[in-house]
Amino acid sequence: MAFDYSLDFDQINFREQPELYRVGKGEQGVLMVEPYKSEILQHWRFKNPEIATESSDKIYSMFLDYLKHDDFVGADMARKFLQMGYTRARRYANHKSGRKYKSNPQNAGSKSAEKEARKEVLPRKEDPIKAKAAAIFKVKWEEAKTNQKYQKMQKAHKEQYG
């Protein structure tokens, strides 16, 4: 089942109401689901390999702790932050500004302008420091998503709640 963006995320504590949580695809909801967002976000950094190592180790440790306490939602959120560490670091490794597409300030905000701007991809210039940071997060993300207990809990959550 898709991630449910219609929920009032400001009012829901997903630790108390895990039945409302939907896994969704990839990183969906990573910056919305509380109290996990607040618990994990403060540790999420990818500026360089040293910081990425410290960050990914901490978040992976949190992932294991959530699993230990049979908290699937927390574990899934930690997995999403690890994935996001990889994807964001890769974005900055490829594009110093973090932007892949050239923006068109003349028509900013319009749907057609967004579509038009997306046609022009900015040139890639590899940042080896960010690339290393991304690789560090990718290892932890792979460990998390292939963890057997996590996979069993994910399957059970999806069967029970959708």
mmCIF file of C-alpha atoms in Angstrom:
data_model
loop_
_atom_site.group_PDB
_atom_site.id
_atom_site.type_symbol
_atom_site.label_atom_id
_atom_site.label_comp_id
_atom_site.label_asym_id
_atom_site.label_seq_id
_atom_site.Cartn_x
_atom_site.Cartn_y
_atom_site.Cartn_z
ATOM 1 C CA MET A 1 0.000 0.000 0.000
ATOM 2 C CA ALA A 2 1.171 3.526 -0.785
ATOM 3 C CA PHE A 3 2.308 5.965 1.860
ATOM 4 C CA ASP A 4 -0.742 7.866 3.151
ATOM 5 C CA TYR A 5 -0.051 11.595 2.816
ATOM 6 C CA SER A 6 -3.629 12.462 3.848
ATOM 7 C CA LEU A 7 -2.940 11.849 7.554
ATOM 8 C CA ASP A 8 -2.552 14.734 10.013
ATOM 9 C CA PHE A 9 1.119 14.116 10.762
ATOM 10 C CA ASP A 10 1.262 16.934 13.323
ATOM 11 C CA GLN A 11 -1.233 15.060 15.498
ATOM 12 C CA ILE A 12 -0.078 11.446 15.220
ATOM 13 C CA ASN A 13 2.478 9.695 17.386
ATOM 14 C CA PHE A 14 3.336 6.648 15.273
ATOM 15 C CA ARG A 15 4.947 4.877 18.205
ATOM 16 C CA GLU A 16 1.526 4.888 19.857
ATOM 17 C CA GLN A 17 -0.377 4.267 16.618
ATOM 18 C CA PRO A 18 1.806 2.072 14.378
ATOM 19 C CA GLU A 19 -1.284 0.766 12.605
ATOM 20 C CA LEU A 20 -1.520 4.125 10.778
ATOM 21 C CA TYR A 21 1.961 3.780 9.273
ATOM 22 C CA ARG A 22 2.401 2.637 5.689
ATOM 23 C CA VAL A 23 5.847 1.774 4.374
ATOM 24 C CA GLY A 24 5.349 3.304 0.938
ATOM 25 C CA LYS A 25 8.214 3.390 -1.541
ATOM 26 C CA GLY A 26 11.786 4.393 -0.853
ATOM 27 C CA GLU A 27 12.035 7.387 1.446
ATOM 28 C CA GLN A 28 8.366 8.399 1.456
ATOM 29 C CA GLY A 29 7.390 10.125 4.693
ATOM 30 C CA VAL A 30 10.909 10.180 6.112
ATOM 31 C CA LEU A 31 10.544 13.795 7.270
ATOM 32 C CA MET A 32 6.966 13.447 8.499
ATOM 33 C CA VAL A 33 6.630 10.459 10.839
ATOM 34 C CA GLU A 34 7.024 11.406 14.499
ATOM 35 C CA PRO A 35 8.529 10.818 16.997
ATOM 36 C CA TYR A 36 11.044 9.041 14.777
ATOM 37 C CA LYS A 37 11.848 12.012 12.560
ATOM 38 C CA SER A 38 12.926 14.035 15.599
ATOM 39 C CA GLU A 39 14.857 11.140 17.103
ATOM 40 C CA ILE A 40 16.818 10.289 13.957
ATOM 41 C CA LEU A 41 17.139 13.571 12.022
ATOM 42 C CA GLN A 42 19.453 15.132 14.614
ATOM 43 C CA HIS A 43 22.039 12.442 13.797
ATOM 44 C CA TRP A 44 21.723 12.568 9.988
ATOM 45 C CA ARG A 45 24.779 14.166 8.343
ATOM 46 C CA PHE A 46 26.810 13.432 5.202
ATOM 47 C CA LYS A 47 29.234 16.342 4.721
ATOM 48 C CA ASN A 48 32.326 14.143 4.463
ATOM 49 C CA PRO A 49 33.290 10.486 5.017
ATOM 50 C CA GLU A 50 34.111 10.951 8.706
ATOM 51 C CA ILE A 51 30.788 12.610 9.458
ATOM 52 C CA ALA A 52 28.934 10.109 7.253
ATOM 53 C CA THR A 53 30.548 7.221 9.127
ATOM 54 C CA GLU A 54 29.577 8.636 12.520
ATOM 55 C CA SER A 55 26.065 9.431 11.305
ATOM 56 C CA SER A 56 25.376 6.139 9.541
ATOM 57 C CA ASP A 57 26.793 4.153 12.477
ATOM 58 C CA LYS A 58 24.520 6.011 14.905
ATOM 59 C CA ILE A 59 21.422 5.633 12.735
ATOM 60 C CA TYR A 60 22.165 1.956 12.119
ATOM 61 C CA SER A 61 22.567 1.486 15.879
ATOM 62 C CA MET A 62 19.156 3.122 16.323
ATOM 63 C CA PHE A 63 17.781 0.781 13.638
ATOM 64 C CA LEU A 64 19.028 -2.237 15.610
ATOM 65 C CA ASP A 65 17.636 -0.799 18.838
ATOM 66 C CA TYR A 66 14.205 -0.305 17.254
ATOM 67 C CA LEU A 67 14.319 -3.927 16.079
ATOM 68 C CA LYS A 68 15.353 -5.084 19.554
ATOM 69 C CA HIS A 69 12.231 -3.388 20.927
ATOM 70 C CA ASP A 70 10.045 -4.818 18.116
ATOM 71 C CA ASP A 71 9.386 -1.292 16.843
ATOM 72 C CA PHE A 72 8.971 -1.807 13.115
ATOM 73 C CA VAL A 73 8.010 1.794 12.355
ATOM 74 C CA GLY A 74 11.168 3.077 14.045
ATOM 75 C CA ALA A 75 13.309 0.525 12.231
ATOM 76 C CA ASP A 76 11.745 1.425 8.894
ATOM 77 C CA MET A 77 12.277 5.122 9.516
ATOM 78 C CA ALA A 78 15.944 4.507 10.400
ATOM 79 C CA ARG A 79 16.252 2.483 7.184
ATOM 80 C CA LYS A 80 14.745 5.403 5.269
ATOM 81 C CA PHE A 81 17.227 7.855 6.804
ATOM 82 C CA LEU A 82 20.097 5.572 5.794
ATOM 83 C CA GLN A 83 18.686 5.434 2.265
ATOM 84 C CA MET A 84 18.264 9.202 2.235
ATOM 85 C CA GLY A 85 21.872 9.617 3.410
ATOM 86 C CA TYR A 86 22.942 7.682 0.355
ATOM 87 C CA THR A 87 20.664 9.455 -2.133
ATOM 88 C CA ARG A 88 21.355 12.982 -0.877
ATOM 89 C CA ALA A 89 25.104 12.461 -0.675
ATOM 90 C CA ARG A 90 24.998 11.041 -4.236
ATOM 91 C CA ARG A 91 23.056 14.078 -5.410
ATOM 92 C CA TYR A 92 25.704 16.396 -3.970
ATOM 93 C CA ALA A 93 28.477 14.136 -5.290
ATOM 94 C CA ASN A 94 27.059 14.623 -8.786
ATOM 95 C CA HIS A 95 26.075 18.300 -8.487
ATOM 96 C CA LYS A 96 27.810 20.708 -6.098
ATOM 97 C CA SER A 97 24.598 22.725 -5.600
ATOM 98 C CA GLY A 98 22.535 19.589 -4.982
ATOM 99 C CA ARG A 99 20.399 20.511 -7.979
ATOM 100 C CA LYS A 100 20.269 18.220 -10.959
ATOM 101 C CA TYR A 101 18.206 20.474 -13.244
ATOM 102 C CA LYS A 102 18.642 24.055 -14.350
ATOM 103 C CA SER A 103 15.846 26.268 -13.044
ATOM 104 C CA ASN A 104 14.112 28.908 -15.135
ATOM 105 C CA PRO A 105 13.424 31.930 -12.877
ATOM 106 C CA GLN A 106 11.184 33.635 -15.482
ATOM 107 C CA ASN A 107 8.402 31.059 -15.143
ATOM 108 C CA ALA A 108 9.114 29.883 -11.607
ATOM 109 C CA GLY A 109 6.227 28.080 -9.969
ATOM 110 C CA SER A 110 4.300 27.041 -13.050
ATOM 111 C CA LYS A 111 3.920 23.359 -13.878
ATOM 112 C CA SER A 112 5.002 23.876 -17.484
ATOM 113 C CA ALA A 113 8.089 25.791 -16.347
ATOM 114 C CA GLU A 114 9.029 22.958 -13.981
ATOM 115 C CA LYS A 115 8.633 20.444 -16.793
ATOM 116 C CA GLU A 116 10.635 22.645 -19.174
ATOM 117 C CA ALA A 117 13.399 23.237 -16.612
ATOM 118 C CA ARG A 118 13.720 19.509 -15.963
ATOM 119 C CA LYS A 119 14.668 18.993 -19.580
ATOM 120 C CA GLU A 120 17.985 20.762 -19.038
ATOM 121 C CA VAL A 121 20.219 18.685 -16.802
ATOM 122 C CA LEU A 122 23.094 20.530 -15.198
ATOM 123 C CA PRO A 123 26.558 19.166 -15.971
ATOM 124 C CA ARG A 124 27.886 16.574 -13.540
ATOM 125 C CA LYS A 125 31.103 17.167 -11.718
ATOM 126 C CA GLU A 126 32.007 14.308 -9.373
ATOM 127 C CA ASP A 127 32.837 15.306 -5.797
ATOM 128 C CA PRO A 128 34.917 12.399 -4.460
ATOM 129 C CA ILE A 129 34.321 13.373 -0.826
ATOM 130 C CA LYS A 130 30.535 13.266 -1.188
ATOM 131 C CA ALA A 131 30.830 10.084 -3.256
ATOM 132 C CA LYS A 132 32.683 8.405 -0.369
ATOM 133 C CA ALA A 133 30.051 9.667 2.076
ATOM 134 C CA ALA A 134 27.334 8.183 -0.144
ATOM 135 C CA ALA A 135 29.134 4.839 -0.308
ATOM 136 C CA ILE A 136 29.330 4.734 3.500
ATOM 137 C CA PHE A 137 25.588 5.279 3.830
ATOM 138 C CA LYS A 138 24.880 2.730 1.096
ATOM 139 C CA VAL A 139 26.631 -0.034 3.059
ATOM 140 C CA LYS A 140 24.517 0.635 6.171
ATOM 141 C CA TRP A 141 21.336 0.998 4.123
ATOM 142 C CA GLU A 142 22.004 -2.394 2.487
ATOM 143 C CA GLU A 143 22.640 -3.958 5.910
ATOM 144 C CA ALA A 144 19.365 -2.547 7.205
ATOM 145 C CA LYS A 145 17.143 -3.525 4.292
ATOM 146 C CA THR A 146 18.532 -7.072 4.182
ATOM 147 C CA ASN A 147 18.304 -7.651 7.951
ATOM 148 C CA GLN A 148 16.202 -10.805 8.405
ATOM 149 C CA LYS A 149 14.286 -9.580 11.451
ATOM 150 C CA TYR A 150 13.517 -6.307 9.671
ATOM 151 C CA GLN A 151 12.265 -8.175 6.594
ATOM 152 C CA LYS A 152 10.015 -10.398 8.711
ATOM 153 C CA MET A 153 8.624 -7.401 10.591
ATOM 154 C CA GLN A 154 8.054 -5.505 7.352
ATOM 155 C CA LYS A 155 6.137 -8.418 5.861
ATOM 156 C CA ALA A 156 4.027 -8.797 9.005
ATOM 157 C CA HIS A 157 3.289 -5.049 9.142
ATOM 158 C CA LYS A 158 2.204 -4.999 5.511
ATOM 159 C CA GLU A 159 0.013 -8.097 5.975
ATOM 160 C CA GLN A 160 -1.614 -6.691 9.088
ATOM 161 C CA TYR A 161 -2.024 -3.016 8.121
ATOM 162 C CA GLY A 162 -1.569 -2.798 4.369
#
